[in-house]
PDB file of C-alpha atoms and ligand atoms in Angstrom:
ATOM      1  CA  MET J 190       0.000   0.000   0.000  1.00  0.00           C
ATOM      2  CA  LYS J 191       1.612   3.379  -1.118  1.00  0.00           C
ATOM      3  CA  ASP J 192       2.574   5.485   1.957  1.00  0.00           C
ATOM      4  CA  ASP J 193       1.488   9.150   1.585  1.00  0.00           C
ATOM      5  CA  ARG J 194       4.748  10.313   3.075  1.00  0.00           C
ATOM      6  CA  ASP J 195       6.482   9.048  -0.095  1.00  0.00           C
ATOM      7  CA  THR J 196       4.593  11.489  -2.279  1.00  0.00           C
ATOM      8  CA  ALA J 197       4.444  14.381   0.164  1.00  0.00           C
ATOM      9  CA  THR J 198       6.270  17.381  -1.221  1.00  0.00           C
ATOM     10  CA  VAL J 199       8.062  20.201   0.544  1.00  0.00           C
ATOM     11  CA  ARG J 200       8.479  23.795  -0.596  1.00  0.00           C
ATOM     12  CA  VAL J 201      12.214  24.443  -1.145  1.00  0.00           C
ATOM     13  CA  TRP J 202      12.637  27.205  -3.814  1.00  0.00           C
ATOM     14  CA  ASP J 203      11.028  30.674  -3.640  1.00  0.00           C
ATOM     15  CA  VAL J 204       9.429  32.342  -6.684  1.00  0.00           C
ATOM     16  CA  PRO J 205      12.212  34.955  -7.254  1.00  0.00           C
ATOM     17  CA  THR J 206      14.929  32.260  -7.446  1.00  0.00           C
ATOM     18  CA  ARG J 207      12.920  30.208  -9.923  1.00  0.00           C
ATOM     19  CA  LEU J 208      12.089  33.248 -12.061  1.00  0.00           C
ATOM     20  CA  PHE J 209      15.770  34.262 -11.967  1.00  0.00           C
ATOM     21  CA  LYS J 210      16.919  30.808 -13.059  1.00  0.00           C
ATOM     22  CA  TRP J 211      14.571  30.376 -16.035  1.00  0.00           C
ATOM     23  CA  ALA J 212      14.769  34.039 -17.181  1.00  0.00           C
ATOM     24  CA  LEU J 213      18.556  33.584 -17.169  1.00  0.00           C
ATOM     25  CA  VAL J 214      18.309  30.469 -19.349  1.00  0.00           C
ATOM     26  CA  VAL J 215      16.084  32.247 -21.910  1.00  0.00           C
ATOM     27  CA  LEU J 216      18.283  35.386 -21.972  1.00  0.00           C
ATOM     28  CA  VAL J 217      21.562  33.444 -22.262  1.00  0.00           C
ATOM     29  CA  VAL J 218      20.236  31.477 -25.236  1.00  0.00           C
ATOM     30  CA  PHE J 219      19.042  34.781 -26.759  1.00  0.00           C
ATOM     31  CA  GLN J 220      22.505  36.276 -26.129  1.00  0.00           C
ATOM     32  CA  VAL J 221      24.291  33.500 -27.958  1.00  0.00           C
ATOM     33  CA  VAL J 222      21.909  33.670 -30.929  1.00  0.00           C
ATOM     34  CA  THR J 223      22.035  37.484 -31.257  1.00  0.00           C
ATOM     35  CA  GLY J 224      25.796  37.564 -30.652  1.00  0.00           C
ATOM     36  CA  LYS J 225      26.328  35.075 -33.474  1.00  0.00           C
ATOM     37  CA  LEU J 226      23.862  36.822 -35.827  1.00  0.00           C
ATOM     38  CA  ALA J 227      25.601  40.107 -34.934  1.00  0.00           C
ATOM     39  CA  GLY J 228      24.899  43.134 -37.199  1.00  0.00           C
ATOM     40  CA  ASP J 229      21.501  44.735 -36.381  1.00  0.00           C
ATOM     41  CA  TRP J 230      20.859  42.032 -33.796  1.00  0.00           C
ATOM     42  CA  LEU J 231      23.548  43.491 -31.564  1.00  0.00           C
ATOM     43  CA  LYS J 232      21.123  46.234 -30.476  1.00  0.00           C
ATOM     44  CA  TRP J 233      18.942  43.480 -28.926  1.00  0.00           C
ATOM     45  CA  HIS J 234      22.062  41.717 -27.698  1.00  0.00           C
ATOM     46  CA  PHE J 235      22.974  44.806 -25.672  1.00  0.00           C
ATOM     47  CA  TRP J 236      19.497  45.197 -24.098  1.00  0.00           C
ATOM     48  CA  SER J 237      19.309  41.526 -23.233  1.00  0.00           C
ATOM     49  CA  GLY J 238      22.904  41.753 -21.953  1.00  0.00           C
ATOM     50  CA  TYR J 239      21.840  44.540 -19.566  1.00  0.00           C
ATOM     51  CA  ALA J 240      18.962  42.320 -18.413  1.00  0.00           C
ATOM     52  CA  VAL J 241      21.424  39.437 -17.766  1.00  0.00           C
ATOM     53  CA  LEU J 242      23.644  41.789 -15.734  1.00  0.00           C
ATOM     54  CA  ALA J 243      20.623  43.038 -13.723  1.00  0.00           C
ATOM     55  CA  LEU J 244      19.573  39.425 -13.051  1.00  0.00           C
ATOM     56  CA  LEU J 245      23.085  38.487 -11.879  1.00  0.00           C
ATOM     57  CA  ILE J 246      23.296  41.497  -9.550  1.00  0.00           C
ATOM     58  CA  PHE J 247      19.780  40.689  -8.272  1.00  0.00           C
ATOM     59  CA  ARG J 248      20.869  37.095  -7.556  1.00  0.00           C
ATOM     60  CA  ILE J 249      23.942  38.267  -5.667  1.00  0.00           C
ATOM     61  CA  LEU J 250      21.781  40.558  -3.505  1.00  0.00           C
ATOM     62  CA  TRP J 251      19.240  37.745  -3.033  1.00  0.00           C
ATOM     63  CA  GLY J 252      22.117  35.507  -1.950  1.00  0.00           C
ATOM     64  CA  PHE J 253      22.458  37.745   1.110  1.00  0.00           C
ATOM     65  CA  VAL J 254      18.851  38.708   1.943  1.00  0.00           C
ATOM     66  CA  GLY J 255      16.788  36.005   0.203  1.00  0.00           C
ATOM     67  CA  SER J 256      15.150  32.788   1.392  1.00  0.00           C
ATOM     68  CA  THR J 257      17.206  30.111   3.183  1.00  0.00           C
ATOM     69  CA  THR J 258      17.922  27.915   0.122  1.00  0.00           C
ATOM     70  CA  SER J 259      18.863  30.952  -2.010  1.00  0.00           C
ATOM     71  CA  ARG J 260      21.425  32.306   0.459  1.00  0.00           C
ATOM     72  CA  PHE J 261      25.153  31.952  -0.186  1.00  0.00           C
ATOM     73  CA  SER J 262      25.432  30.805   3.432  1.00  0.00           C
ATOM     74  CA  ASP J 263      23.358  27.745   2.386  1.00  0.00           C
ATOM     75  CA  LEU J 264      24.852  27.401  -1.097  1.00  0.00           C
ATOM     76  CA  VAL J 265      28.558  27.479  -0.246  1.00  0.00           C
ATOM     77  CA  LYS J 266      29.587  24.305   1.557  1.00  0.00           C
ATOM     78  CA  GLY J 267      33.066  23.063   2.509  1.00  0.00           C
ATOM     79  CA  PRO J 268      35.167  20.466   0.658  1.00  0.00           C
ATOM     80  CA  LEU J 269      34.160  17.731   3.142  1.00  0.00           C
ATOM     81  CA  ALA J 270      30.492  18.314   2.344  1.00  0.00           C
ATOM     82  CA  GLY J 271      31.439  18.146  -1.328  1.00  0.00           C
ATOM     83  CA  LEU J 272      33.214  14.810  -0.866  1.00  0.00           C
ATOM     84  CA  ALA J 273      30.354  13.407   1.215  1.00  0.00           C
ATOM     85  CA  HIS J 274      27.951  14.462  -1.490  1.00  0.00           C
ATOM     86  CA  LEU J 275      30.031  12.871  -4.276  1.00  0.00           C
ATOM     87  CA  ARG J 276      30.256   9.654  -2.223  1.00  0.00           C
ATOM     88  CA  ALA J 277      26.432   9.599  -1.882  1.00  0.00           C
ATOM     89  CA  LEU J 278      26.039  10.490  -5.565  1.00  0.00           C
ATOM     90  CA  LEU J 279      28.466   7.861  -6.919  1.00  0.00           C
ATOM     91  CA  GLY J 280      27.533   5.248  -4.297  1.00  0.00           C
ATOM     92  CA  ALA J 281      24.207   3.599  -3.524  1.00  0.00           C
ATOM     93  CA  GLY J 282      23.323   6.402  -1.096  1.00  0.00           C
ATOM     94  CA  VAL J 283      20.475   8.880  -1.551  1.00  0.00           C
ATOM     95  CA  PRO J 284      21.731  12.459  -1.440  1.00  0.00           C
ATOM     96  CA  ARG J 285      19.119  14.517   0.459  1.00  0.00           C
ATOM     97  CA  GLU J 286      19.124  18.296   0.340  1.00  0.00           C
ATOM     98  CA  ALA J 287      16.526  21.065   0.578  1.00  0.00           C
ATOM     99  CA  GLY J 288      18.548  23.555  -1.492  1.00  0.00           C
ATOM    100  CA  HIS J 289      21.623  23.148  -3.695  1.00  0.00           C
ATOM    101  CA  ASN J 290      23.856  20.234  -2.784  1.00  0.00           C
ATOM    102  CA  ALA J 291      27.531  20.991  -2.084  1.00  0.00           C
ATOM    103  CA  VAL J 292      28.736  20.386  -5.657  1.00  0.00           C
ATOM    104  CA  GLY J 293      25.652  21.992  -7.215  1.00  0.00           C
ATOM    105  CA  GLY J 294      26.230  25.081  -5.073  1.00  0.00           C
ATOM    106  CA  TRP J 295      29.784  25.476  -6.366  1.00  0.00           C
ATOM    107  CA  MET J 296      28.538  25.104  -9.931  1.00  0.00           C
ATOM    108  CA  VAL J 297      25.896  27.804  -9.333  1.00  0.00           C
ATOM    109  CA  LEU J 298      28.588  30.154  -8.011  1.00  0.00           C
ATOM    110  CA  ALA J 299      30.875  29.295 -10.943  1.00  0.00           C
ATOM    111  CA  LEU J 300      28.031  29.922 -13.444  1.00  0.00           C
ATOM    112  CA  ILE J 301      27.214  33.308 -11.887  1.00  0.00           C
ATOM    113  CA  LEU J 302      30.912  34.348 -11.911  1.00  0.00           C
ATOM    114  CA  ALA J 303      31.485  33.078 -15.464  1.00  0.00           C
ATOM    115  CA  LEU J 304      28.414  34.980 -16.702  1.00  0.00           C
ATOM    116  CA  LEU J 305      29.686  38.139 -14.973  1.00  0.00           C
ATOM    117  CA  VAL J 306      32.962  37.789 -16.951  1.00  0.00           C
ATOM    118  CA  GLN J 307      30.983  37.333 -20.209  1.00  0.00           C
ATOM    119  CA  VAL J 308      28.847  40.404 -19.509  1.00  0.00           C
ATOM    120  CA  GLY J 309      31.780  42.444 -18.197  1.00  0.00           C
ATOM    121  CA  SER J 310      33.874  41.769 -21.308  1.00  0.00           C
ATOM    122  CA  GLY J 311      30.829  42.509 -23.494  1.00  0.00           C
ATOM    123  CA  LEU J 312      30.504  46.015 -22.006  1.00  0.00           C
ATOM    124  CA  PHE J 313      33.975  46.783 -23.479  1.00  0.00           C
ATOM    125  CA  ALA J 314      33.586  44.711 -26.669  1.00  0.00           C
ATOM    126  CA  THR J 315      33.391  45.992 -30.250  1.00  0.00           C
ATOM    127  CA  ASP J 316      32.528  44.242 -33.513  1.00  0.00           C
ATOM    128  CA  ASP J 317      35.143  46.419 -35.197  1.00  0.00           C
ATOM    129  CA  ILE J 318      32.470  47.445 -37.714  1.00  0.00           C
ATOM    130  CA  ALA J 319      29.687  49.642 -36.349  1.00  0.00           C
ATOM    131  CA  THR J 320      28.843  48.489 -32.841  1.00  0.00           C
ATOM    132  CA  ASP J 321      30.722  49.282 -29.648  1.00  0.00           C
ATOM    133  CA  GLY J 322      29.857  48.161 -26.134  1.00  0.00           C
ATOM    134  CA  PRO J 323      28.723  51.021 -23.831  1.00  0.00           C
ATOM    135  CA  LEU J 324      32.126  51.300 -22.090  1.00  0.00           C
ATOM    136  CA  VAL J 325      34.337  51.223 -25.209  1.00  0.00           C
ATOM    137  CA  ALA J 326      34.443  55.054 -25.203  1.00  0.00           C
ATOM    138  CA  VAL J 327      36.079  55.171 -21.765  1.00  0.00           C
ATOM    139  CA  ALA J 328      38.668  52.403 -22.300  1.00  0.00           C
ATOM    140  CA  SER J 329      42.031  52.144 -24.055  1.00  0.00           C
ATOM    141  CA  GLU J 330      42.220  50.518 -27.469  1.00  0.00           C
ATOM    142  CA  ARG J 331      44.340  47.714 -26.003  1.00  0.00           C
ATOM    143  CA  TRP J 332      41.755  46.989 -23.291  1.00  0.00           C
ATOM    144  CA  VAL J 333      38.919  47.008 -25.848  1.00  0.00           C
ATOM    145  CA  LYS J 334      40.861  44.566 -28.040  1.00  0.00           C
ATOM    146  CA  ARG J 335      41.530  42.280 -25.079  1.00  0.00           C
ATOM    147  CA  MET J 336      37.921  42.375 -23.873  1.00  0.00           C
ATOM    148  CA  SER J 337      36.544  41.716 -27.385  1.00  0.00           C
ATOM    149  CA  THR J 338      38.806  38.659 -27.671  1.00  0.00           C
ATOM    150  CA  LEU J 339      37.812  37.490 -24.188  1.00  0.00           C
ATOM    151  CA  HIS J 340      34.113  37.953 -25.064  1.00  0.00           C
ATOM    152  CA  HIS J 341      34.567  35.750 -28.130  1.00  0.00           C
ATOM    153  CA  LEU J 342      36.490  32.996 -26.336  1.00  0.00           C
ATOM    154  CA  TRP J 343      34.985  32.899 -22.826  1.00  0.00           C
ATOM    155  CA  ILE J 344      31.614  31.823 -24.181  1.00  0.00           C
ATOM    156  CA  ASN J 345      33.188  28.441 -24.987  1.00  0.00           C
ATOM    157  CA  LEU J 346      33.871  27.865 -21.282  1.00  0.00           C
ATOM    158  CA  LEU J 347      30.231  28.738 -20.579  1.00  0.00           C
ATOM    159  CA  TYR J 348      29.092  26.131 -23.112  1.00  0.00           C
ATOM    160  CA  VAL J 349      31.092  23.469 -21.235  1.00  0.00           C
ATOM    161  CA  MET J 350      29.831  24.603 -17.818  1.00  0.00           C
ATOM    162  CA  VAL J 351      26.178  24.632 -18.915  1.00  0.00           C
ATOM    163  CA  ALA J 352      26.599  21.190 -20.518  1.00  0.00           C
ATOM    164  CA  LEU J 353      28.026  19.798 -17.221  1.00  0.00           C
ATOM    165  CA  HIS J 354      25.245  21.540 -15.281  1.00  0.00           C
ATOM    166  CA  VAL J 355      22.494  20.010 -17.432  1.00  0.00           C
ATOM    167  CA  LEU J 356      24.233  16.607 -17.436  1.00  0.00           C
ATOM    168  CA  ALA J 357      24.239  16.639 -13.623  1.00  0.00           C
ATOM    169  CA  ALA J 358      20.520  17.437 -13.516  1.00  0.00           C
ATOM    170  CA  VAL J 359      19.787  14.589 -15.962  1.00  0.00           C
ATOM    171  CA  LEU J 360      22.010  12.163 -13.991  1.00  0.00           C
ATOM    172  CA  TYR J 361      20.016  12.900 -10.830  1.00  0.00           C
ATOM    173  CA  LEU J 362      16.823  12.186 -12.691  1.00  0.00           C
ATOM    174  CA  VAL J 363      17.996   8.927 -14.293  1.00  0.00           C
ATOM    175  CA  VAL J 364      20.338   7.475 -11.643  1.00  0.00           C
ATOM    176  CA  LYS J 365      19.042   8.929  -8.350  1.00  0.00           C
ATOM    177  CA  LYS J 366      15.382   9.258  -9.447  1.00  0.00           C
ATOM    178  CA  GLN J 367      15.427  12.797  -8.035  1.00  0.00           C
ATOM    179  CA  ASN J 368      13.745  15.333 -10.294  1.00  0.00           C
ATOM    180  CA  LEU J 369      15.732  18.503  -9.490  1.00  0.00           C
ATOM    181  CA  ILE J 370      14.532  20.007 -12.781  1.00  0.00           C
ATOM    182  CA  ALA J 371      10.850  19.807 -11.810  1.00  0.00           C
ATOM    183  CA  ALA J 372      11.789  21.180  -8.379  1.00  0.00           C
ATOM    184  CA  ILE J 373      13.391  24.355  -9.810  1.00  0.00           C
ATOM    185  CA  ILE J 374      10.131  24.865 -11.811  1.00  0.00           C
ATOM    186  CA  THR J 375       7.495  24.027  -9.163  1.00  0.00           C
ATOM    187  CA  GLY J 376       9.586  25.032  -6.141  1.00  0.00           C
ATOM    188  CA  ARG J 377       8.800  21.723  -4.412  1.00  0.00           C
ATOM    189  CA  LYS J 378      10.816  18.549  -3.773  1.00  0.00           C
ATOM    190  CA  LYS J 379       9.628  15.170  -2.542  1.00  0.00           C
ATOM    191  CA  ARG J 380       9.908  15.023   1.260  1.00  0.00           C
ATOM    192  CA  ASN J 381      12.194  11.988   1.004  1.00  0.00           C
ATOM    193  CA  ASP J 382      14.560  13.949  -1.255  1.00  0.00           C
ATOM    194  CA  VAL J 383      14.903  16.557   1.487  1.00  0.00           C
ATOM    195  CA  ALA J 384      15.165  14.505   4.693  1.00  0.00           C
ATOM    196  CA  GLU J 385      15.413  10.854   5.793  1.00  0.00           C
ATOM    197  CA  PRO J 386      11.956   9.301   6.333  1.00  0.00           C
ATOM    198  CA  GLY J 387      10.834  10.200   9.869  1.00  0.00           C
ATOM    199  CA  ALA J 388      13.668  12.722  10.319  1.00  0.00           C
ATOM    200  CA  PRO J 389      12.632  16.349  10.932  1.00  0.00           C
ATOM    201  CA  LEU J 390      12.618  18.677   7.917  1.00  0.00           C
ATOM    202  CA  PRO J 391      15.142  21.540   7.909  1.00  0.00           C
ATOM    203  CA  ALA J 392      13.614  24.857   8.994  1.00  0.00           C
ATOM    204  CA  LEU J 393      13.390  26.951   5.823  1.00  0.00           C
ATOM    205  CA  ARG J 394      12.604  30.659   5.831  1.00  0.00           C
ATOM    206  CA  PHE J 395      11.008  32.238   2.747  1.00  0.00           C
ATOM    207  CA  ARG J 396      11.388  35.976   2.030  1.00  0.00           C
ATOM    208  CA  GLY J 397       8.669  37.969   0.303  1.00  0.00           C
ATOM    209  CA  ASN J 398       8.402  39.008  -3.329  1.00  0.00           C
ATOM    210  CA  THR J 399       8.333  42.715  -2.423  1.00  0.00           C
ATOM    211  CA  LEU J 400      11.862  42.446  -1.043  1.00  0.00           C
ATOM    212  CA  ALA J 401      12.858  40.622  -4.242  1.00  0.00           C
ATOM    213  CA  LEU J 402      11.356  43.410  -6.373  1.00  0.00           C
ATOM    214  CA  ALA J 403      13.307  45.958  -4.326  1.00  0.00           C
ATOM    215  CA  CYS J 404      16.511  43.966  -4.969  1.00  0.00           C
ATOM    216  CA  LEU J 405      15.695  43.884  -8.688  1.00  0.00           C
ATOM    217  CA  ALA J 406      15.125  47.662  -8.698  1.00  0.00           C
ATOM    218  CA  VAL J 407      18.501  48.219  -7.014  1.00  0.00           C
ATOM    219  CA  ALA J 408      20.137  45.885  -9.557  1.00  0.00           C
ATOM    220  CA  ALA J 409      18.532  47.758 -12.479  1.00  0.00           C
ATOM    221  CA  ALA J 410      19.731  51.086 -11.051  1.00  0.00           C
ATOM    222  CA  ILE J 411      23.295  49.727 -10.766  1.00  0.00           C
ATOM    223  CA  VAL J 412      23.214  48.539 -14.411  1.00  0.00           C
ATOM    224  CA  TYR J 413      21.874  51.938 -15.524  1.00  0.00           C
ATOM    225  CA  GLY J 414      24.732  53.620 -13.645  1.00  0.00           C
ATOM    226  CA  ILE J 415      27.355  51.309 -15.229  1.00  0.00           C
ATOM    227  CA  VAL J 416      26.064  51.863 -18.775  1.00  0.00           C
ATOM    228  CA  ARG J 417      25.898  55.654 -18.177  1.00  0.00           C
ATOM    229  CA  ILE J 418      29.657  55.699 -17.344  1.00  0.00           C
ATOM    230  CA  GLY J 419      30.235  55.312 -21.094  1.00  0.00           C
ATOM    231  CA  GLY J 420      28.193  58.461 -21.750  1.00  0.00           C
TER     232      GLY J 420
HETATM  233  C1  LIG B 630      25.796  44.060 -21.808  1.00  0.00           C
HETATM  234  C2  LIG B 630      26.329  42.965 -22.112  1.00  0.00           C
HETATM  235  C3  LIG B 630      26.924  42.611 -23.465  1.00  0.00           C
HETATM  236  C4  LIG B 630      27.432  43.412 -24.460  1.00  0.00           C
HETATM  237  C5  LIG B 630      27.500  44.923 -24.493  1.00  0.00           C
HETATM  238  C6  LIG B 630      27.902  42.516 -25.525  1.00  0.00           C
HETATM  239  C7  LIG B 630      28.527  42.961 -26.694  1.00  0.00           C
HETATM  240  C8  LIG B 630      28.867  42.135 -27.741  1.00  0.00           C
HETATM  241  C9  LIG B 630      29.463  42.590 -28.995  1.00  0.00           C
HETATM  242  C10 LIG B 630      29.824  44.023 -29.335  1.00  0.00           C
HETATM  243  C11 LIG B 630      29.613  41.502 -29.771  1.00  0.00           C
HETATM  244  C12 LIG B 630      30.134  41.461 -31.215  1.00  0.00           C
HETATM  245  C13 LIG B 630      31.513  41.048 -31.207  1.00  0.00           C
HETATM  246  C14 LIG B 630      31.964  40.758 -32.633  1.00  0.00           C
HETATM  247  O1  LIG B 630      31.141  40.471 -33.482  1.00  0.00           O
HETATM  248  O2  LIG B 630      33.156  40.765 -32.816  1.00  0.00           O
HETATM  249  C15 LIG B 630      29.160  40.354 -29.015  1.00  0.00           C
HETATM  250  C16 LIG B 630      29.211  39.082 -29.491  1.00  0.00           C
HETATM  251  C17 LIG B 630      28.827  38.011 -28.730  1.00  0.00           C
HETATM  252  N1  LIG B 630      28.339  38.032 -27.452  1.00  0.00           N
HETATM  253 FE1  LIG B 630      27.997  39.624 -26.322  1.00  0.00          FE
HETATM  254  N2  LIG B 630      27.661  41.220 -25.173  1.00  0.00           N
HETATM  255  C18 LIG B 630      27.071  41.229 -23.927  1.00  0.00           C
HETATM  256  C19 LIG B 630      26.672  40.180 -23.176  1.00  0.00           C
HETATM  257  C20 LIG B 630      26.780  38.892 -23.618  1.00  0.00           C
HETATM  258  C21 LIG B 630      26.341  37.745 -22.828  1.00  0.00           C
HETATM  259  C22 LIG B 630      25.718  37.802 -21.442  1.00  0.00           C
HETATM  260  C23 LIG B 630      26.590  36.638 -23.592  1.00  0.00           C
HETATM  261  C24 LIG B 630      26.331  35.183 -23.276  1.00  0.00           C
HETATM  262  C25 LIG B 630      26.021  34.690 -22.132  1.00  0.00           C
HETATM  263  C26 LIG B 630      27.179  37.104 -24.849  1.00  0.00           C
HETATM  264  C27 LIG B 630      27.563  36.296 -25.866  1.00  0.00           C
HETATM  265  C28 LIG B 630      28.072  36.726 -27.074  1.00  0.00           C
HETATM  266  C29 LIG B 630      28.419  35.831 -28.182  1.00  0.00           C
HETATM  267  C30 LIG B 630      28.289  34.312 -28.186  1.00  0.00           C
HETATM  268  C31 LIG B 630      28.903  36.640 -29.211  1.00  0.00           C
HETATM  269  C32 LIG B 630      29.413  36.185 -30.585  1.00  0.00           C
HETATM  270  C33 LIG B 630      30.881  35.972 -30.485  1.00  0.00           C
HETATM  271  C34 LIG B 630      31.334  35.315 -31.751  1.00  0.00           C
HETATM  272  O3  LIG B 630      31.153  35.887 -32.817  1.00  0.00           O
HETATM  273  O4  LIG B 630      31.884  34.232 -31.647  1.00  0.00           O
HETATM  274  N3  LIG B 630      27.283  38.477 -24.831  1.00  0.00           N
HETATM  275  N4  LIG B 630      28.691  40.771 -27.789  1.00  0.00           N
HETATM  276  C1  LIG B 631      21.812  28.703 -20.297  1.00  0.00           C
HETATM  277  C2  LIG B 631      21.744  27.645 -19.603  1.00  0.00           C
HETATM  278  C3  LIG B 631      21.655  27.585 -18.086  1.00  0.00           C
HETATM  279  C4  LIG B 631      22.166  28.400 -17.135  1.00  0.00           C
HETATM  280  C5  LIG B 631      23.006  29.645 -17.324  1.00  0.00           C
HETATM  281  C6  LIG B 631      21.750  27.851 -15.832  1.00  0.00           C
HETATM  282  C7  LIG B 631      22.044  28.439 -14.614  1.00  0.00           C
HETATM  283  C8  LIG B 631      21.542  27.992 -13.388  1.00  0.00           C
HETATM  284  C9  LIG B 631      21.703  28.704 -12.126  1.00  0.00           C
HETATM  285  C10 LIG B 631      22.457  30.022 -11.947  1.00  0.00           C
HETATM  286  C11 LIG B 631      21.063  27.975 -11.163  1.00  0.00           C
HETATM  287  C12 LIG B 631      20.936  28.300  -9.672  1.00  0.00           C
HETATM  288  C13 LIG B 631      19.591  28.807  -9.334  1.00  0.00           C
HETATM  289  C14 LIG B 631      19.716  29.682  -8.079  1.00  0.00           C
HETATM  290  O1  LIG B 631      19.981  29.208  -6.987  1.00  0.00           O
HETATM  291  O2  LIG B 631      19.560  30.875  -8.256  1.00  0.00           O
HETATM  292  C15 LIG B 631      20.527  26.798 -11.807  1.00  0.00           C
HETATM  293  C16 LIG B 631      19.848  25.819 -11.150  1.00  0.00           C
HETATM  294  C17 LIG B 631      19.402  24.694 -11.787  1.00  0.00           C
HETATM  295  N1  LIG B 631      19.418  24.431 -13.152  1.00  0.00           N
HETATM  296 FE1  LIG B 631      20.256  25.552 -14.576  1.00  0.00          FE
HETATM  297  N2  LIG B 631      21.010  26.722 -16.023  1.00  0.00           N
HETATM  298  C18 LIG B 631      20.932  26.522 -17.379  1.00  0.00           C
HETATM  299  C19 LIG B 631      20.254  25.554 -18.040  1.00  0.00           C
HETATM  300  C20 LIG B 631      19.640  24.509 -17.384  1.00  0.00           C
HETATM  301  C21 LIG B 631      18.929  23.450 -18.052  1.00  0.00           C
HETATM  302  C22 LIG B 631      18.743  23.352 -19.574  1.00  0.00           C
HETATM  303  C23 LIG B 631      18.506  22.579 -17.067  1.00  0.00           C
HETATM  304  C24 LIG B 631      17.742  21.287 -17.167  1.00  0.00           C
HETATM  305  C25 LIG B 631      17.165  20.811 -18.176  1.00  0.00           C
HETATM  306  C26 LIG B 631      18.934  23.129 -15.794  1.00  0.00           C
HETATM  307  C27 LIG B 631      18.681  22.562 -14.572  1.00  0.00           C
HETATM  308  C28 LIG B 631      18.878  23.185 -13.358  1.00  0.00           C
HETATM  309  C29 LIG B 631      18.503  22.603 -12.072  1.00  0.00           C
HETATM  310  C30 LIG B 631      17.876  21.241 -11.860  1.00  0.00           C
HETATM  311  C31 LIG B 631      18.819  23.560 -11.089  1.00  0.00           C
HETATM  312  C32 LIG B 631      18.667  23.400  -9.561  1.00  0.00           C
HETATM  313  C33 LIG B 631      19.919  22.719  -9.078  1.00  0.00           C
HETATM  314  C34 LIG B 631      19.791  22.227  -7.650  1.00  0.00           C
HETATM  315  O3  LIG B 631      18.737  21.706  -7.273  1.00  0.00           O
HETATM  316  O4  LIG B 631      20.779  22.383  -6.949  1.00  0.00           O
HETATM  317  N3  LIG B 631      19.621  24.303 -16.024  1.00  0.00           N
HETATM  318  N4  LIG B 631      20.815  26.858 -13.170  1.00  0.00           N
END
């Protein structure tokens, strides 16, 4: 007879974190397409690039004031936690976690930092034809050349990181029967994927959407300020 506790779900991700994650996916794909198409598409590439930068700054702020599972204090775990997690992942164990597991947390940090490098180099990039990033006017020719080259090349590292990230999510689904993908859409995980049966659930605190909107407004203001530096 199926035990209800098996199907009980627990809320683990807040709405702002989920909206951040999937908006980022859509914008990054749009960035790659418009960057490759170049020409007139670069105008859209810039606007969407500013949106990516605002999202990243929002996520950094939310990492300090957001809900428990979105906080860097919950995301960044030590090497021992990482090893324990890999042992559970590669062994017969069942890794249980409300938020990001130790290795997943490092990947999230690495993705956010790598995207900041892509955006940062883009602000100084030029297509050497008609389109200059907003900060080209305030930088030396040598710096602009370097940043344009970095912008071209760094994206390849992002391709590898995203591929590893997606592979990990699929591995969880297929090998550990844990649907982390559905969880980052619905915000809920199965109770047994969060805590041992019968063990208490971790106390999770969820912050409101108004605070998230305030963080997003601050992030947008910072992006506006950065772009204005270039005049
Ligand atoms: C405000 C932010 C950004 C600005 C101002 C910007 C600017 C530019 C410029 C000027 C180019 C044309 C370079 C050329 O054709 O030589 C370019 C190309 C490109 N950008 Fe961006 N970019 C930004 C953000 C991003 C982001 C966030 C991504 C991806 C996550 C991205 C991915 C690309 C790609 C893939 C190309 C094509 C490079 C190639 O031809 O191989 N950009 N970007
Ligand atoms: C452009 C491509 C992508 C980027 C840049 C990206 C980035 C991220 C980031 C930054 C997070 C952390 C969310 C947070 O705490 O704020 C995340 C989480 C997650 N992403 Fe992606 N992602 C991408 C594509 C995908 C795809 C295609 C899938 C699956 C089909 C996926 C599955 C997941 C899952 C399952 C999580 C939650 C991980 C966990 O439970 O620890 N991602 N992603």
